[in-house]
Short mmCIF file of C-alpha atoms in Angstrom, two decimals:
data_model
loop_
_atom_site.label_atom_id
_atom_site.label_comp_id
_atom_site.label_asym_id
_atom_site.label_seq_id
_atom_site.Cartn_x
_atom_site.Cartn_y
_atom_site.Cartn_z
CA LEU A 1 159.38 150.03 15.79
CA LEU A 2 156.15 149.25 17.66
CA SER A 3 154.00 149.51 14.54
CA ARG A 4 156.38 147.32 12.58
CA HIS A 5 155.70 144.49 15.05
CA ASP A 6 151.97 145.25 15.11
CA LEU A 7 152.01 146.37 18.74
CA VAL A 8 150.43 149.74 17.90
CA ARG A 9 148.40 150.95 14.92
CA THR A 10 147.65 154.28 13.37
CA PRO A 11 144.02 155.41 13.79
CA GLU A 12 143.42 154.72 10.09
CA LYS A 13 144.78 151.18 10.33
CA GLN A 14 142.70 150.54 13.45
CA ARG A 15 139.50 151.70 11.69
CA THR A 16 140.33 149.53 8.69
CA LEU A 17 140.97 146.52 10.93
CA LEU A 18 137.68 147.03 12.81
CA PHE A 19 135.79 147.33 9.53
CA GLU A 20 137.53 144.28 8.07
CA LYS A 21 136.52 142.18 11.09
CA SER A 22 132.97 143.54 11.41
CA GLN A 23 130.03 141.16 11.35
CA PRO A 24 127.92 140.49 8.25
CA SER A 25 124.87 142.70 7.94
CA THR A 26 121.68 141.41 9.55
CA LEU A 27 119.37 143.96 7.92
CA GLN A 28 116.20 142.49 6.44
CA PRO A 29 116.06 142.80 2.64
CA THR A 30 113.95 145.63 1.23
CA GLN A 31 113.20 146.71 -2.31
CA PHE A 32 115.78 149.45 -1.88
CA SER A 33 118.51 147.08 -0.66
CA ARG A 34 117.74 144.56 -3.41
CA HIS A 35 118.00 147.35 -5.99
CA VAL A 36 121.39 148.44 -4.61
CA LYS A 37 122.72 144.87 -4.55
CA ARG A 38 121.45 144.00 -8.04
CA GLY A 39 122.61 147.31 -9.48
CA LEU A 40 126.11 147.00 -8.07
CA ALA A 41 126.41 143.37 -9.20
CA GLY A 42 125.40 144.46 -12.71
CA CYS A 43 127.94 147.28 -12.71
CA LEU A 44 130.71 144.97 -11.53
CA ALA A 45 129.92 142.60 -14.42
CA LEU A 46 130.87 145.35 -16.90
CA CYS A 47 134.61 145.06 -16.32
CA PRO A 48 136.93 142.02 -16.35
CA ARG A 49 138.77 143.43 -13.30
CA THR A 50 135.59 143.54 -11.20
CA HIS A 51 133.30 140.81 -12.54
CA ASP A 52 134.64 138.13 -10.20
CA LEU A 53 134.60 140.12 -6.94
CA SER A 54 132.69 138.71 -4.02
CA ILE A 55 130.61 141.25 -2.13
CA GLU A 56 129.89 141.19 1.58
CA TYR A 57 127.69 143.74 3.31
CA VAL A 58 128.87 144.29 6.87
CA SER A 59 127.80 146.16 10.01
CA GLY A 60 130.87 148.37 9.84
CA GLY A 61 132.33 147.90 13.31
CA ASP A 62 131.38 151.44 14.44
CA THR A 63 133.82 153.03 11.99
CA ASP A 64 133.52 155.66 9.30
CA VAL A 65 134.88 153.26 6.66
CA THR A 66 132.23 152.62 4.00
CA ILE A 67 133.93 150.27 1.56
CA LEU A 68 137.06 148.12 1.69
CA PHE A 69 138.62 145.91 -0.96
CA ASN A 70 140.90 143.00 -0.08
CA SER A 71 143.01 142.20 -3.14
CA ASN A 72 144.14 138.84 -1.72
CA THR A 73 140.63 137.44 -1.31
CA ARG A 74 139.03 139.60 -4.07
CA CYS A 75 136.36 140.46 -1.50
CA LEU A 76 134.65 143.83 -1.40
CA LYS A 77 133.18 144.71 2.00
CA ILE A 78 130.50 147.38 1.96
CA HIS A 79 128.94 149.09 4.96
CA GLU A 80 125.28 148.22 5.47
CA LYS A 81 124.51 151.97 5.53
CA TYR A 82 124.14 151.69 1.76
CA LEU A 83 121.26 149.22 2.12
CA ARG A 84 118.86 151.67 3.78
CA PRO A 85 117.61 154.73 1.93
CA ASP A 86 117.88 157.07 4.92
CA THR A 87 121.48 156.18 5.84
CA ALA A 88 122.58 155.84 2.20
CA HIS A 89 121.37 159.37 1.57
CA GLU A 90 123.39 160.66 4.50
CA LEU A 91 126.46 159.44 2.59
CA ALA A 92 125.27 160.51 -0.87
CA PRO A 93 122.37 162.97 -0.59
CA CYS A 94 119.99 163.81 -3.41
CA PHE A 95 117.29 166.43 -3.69
CA ALA A 96 114.64 164.07 -5.09
CA TYR A 97 114.84 161.76 -2.09
CA THR A 98 114.69 164.58 0.43
CA MET A 99 111.65 166.14 -1.23
CA SER A 100 109.64 162.99 -1.80
CA HIS A 101 110.25 160.84 1.29
CA ALA A 102 109.54 162.39 4.65
CA ASP A 103 108.57 158.96 6.06
CA HIS A 104 111.35 156.66 4.77
CA GLU A 105 110.18 153.39 6.26
CA ASN A 106 106.53 153.52 5.19
CA SER A 107 106.92 155.08 1.78
CA GLY A 108 106.63 153.12 -1.43
CA PRO A 109 109.55 151.80 -3.43
CA PHE A 110 112.25 154.35 -4.08
CA PHE A 111 115.29 153.75 -6.24
CA CYS A 112 118.29 156.03 -6.41
CA ASP A 113 120.72 154.92 -9.05
CA HIS A 114 123.22 157.49 -7.81
CA ILE A 115 123.74 155.36 -4.67
CA VAL A 116 124.82 152.44 -6.86
CA GLU A 117 126.96 154.77 -9.00
CA GLU A 118 128.66 156.10 -5.85
CA LEU A 119 129.42 152.56 -4.64
CA TYR A 120 130.69 151.57 -8.07
CA GLU A 121 132.97 154.59 -8.27
CA GLN A 122 134.43 153.86 -4.82
CA THR A 123 134.94 150.24 -5.85
CA LEU A 124 136.78 151.23 -9.02
CA GLU A 125 139.02 153.58 -7.03
CA GLN A 126 140.12 150.67 -4.84
CA VAL A 127 140.22 147.87 -7.42
CA ILE A 128 141.77 149.51 -10.51
CA ASP A 129 145.46 149.61 -9.67
CA PRO A 130 147.29 151.48 -11.04
CA PRO A 131 144.56 154.13 -11.41
CA ASP A 132 143.32 154.63 -14.97
CA PRO A 133 141.05 157.72 -15.19
CA VAL A 134 140.01 157.00 -18.79
CA LEU A 135 138.93 153.44 -17.96
CA VAL A 136 137.13 154.54 -14.78
CA ARG A 137 135.24 157.28 -16.64
CA SER A 138 134.13 154.94 -19.42
CA LEU A 139 133.02 152.30 -16.90
CA ARG A 140 131.07 154.88 -14.89
CA LEU A 141 129.25 156.06 -18.02
CA ALA A 142 128.48 152.48 -19.06
CA ALA A 143 127.21 151.75 -15.55
CA ARG A 144 124.92 154.80 -15.62
CA ASP A 145 123.44 153.69 -18.94
CA SER A 146 122.96 150.13 -17.71
CA LEU A 147 121.32 151.24 -14.46
CA GLN A 148 118.78 153.32 -16.37
CA LEU A 149 117.78 150.20 -18.32
CA MET A 150 117.46 147.99 -15.24
CA PRO A 151 113.88 146.76 -14.61
CA ARG A 152 112.13 148.06 -11.52
CA MET A 153 109.00 147.05 -9.64
CA THR A 154 108.29 143.98 -11.76
CA SER A 155 105.86 141.28 -10.76
CA VAL A 156 104.82 137.97 -12.24
CA ALA A 157 101.17 137.00 -12.49
CA LEU A 158 100.46 133.29 -12.55
#
């Protein structure tokens, strides 16, 4: 009765609400964060169901929620943890990153496509309704191929 009138919430609903209302990320852009943002935008463009989503990176409201899709606004909120290599690799670790980057902040550019693939997979799980495993698998494979072709560390000489 109390939850029906929104007087109390389950812990899960409370975490979701806190995440939904969390502030936009204030992290300064880095090569890593630009790679994640560009990569995810490219992956979302592969499918008619995801190409028009708006993406907002948020502080997360001190919750363990990492990604949340609002079907009414077609907005995908993503925790800013994914924009830093050290915190992104806490969520999706990889051996190459651990071995090659003891000093995360002062190291050179480092790109982990698996971070983008992880975000894309979580997005598909929330957006594709009803779930379609065949479609999700084909989109994940297409995303992996596209990410491998994405330019990195380019510069323009004038």
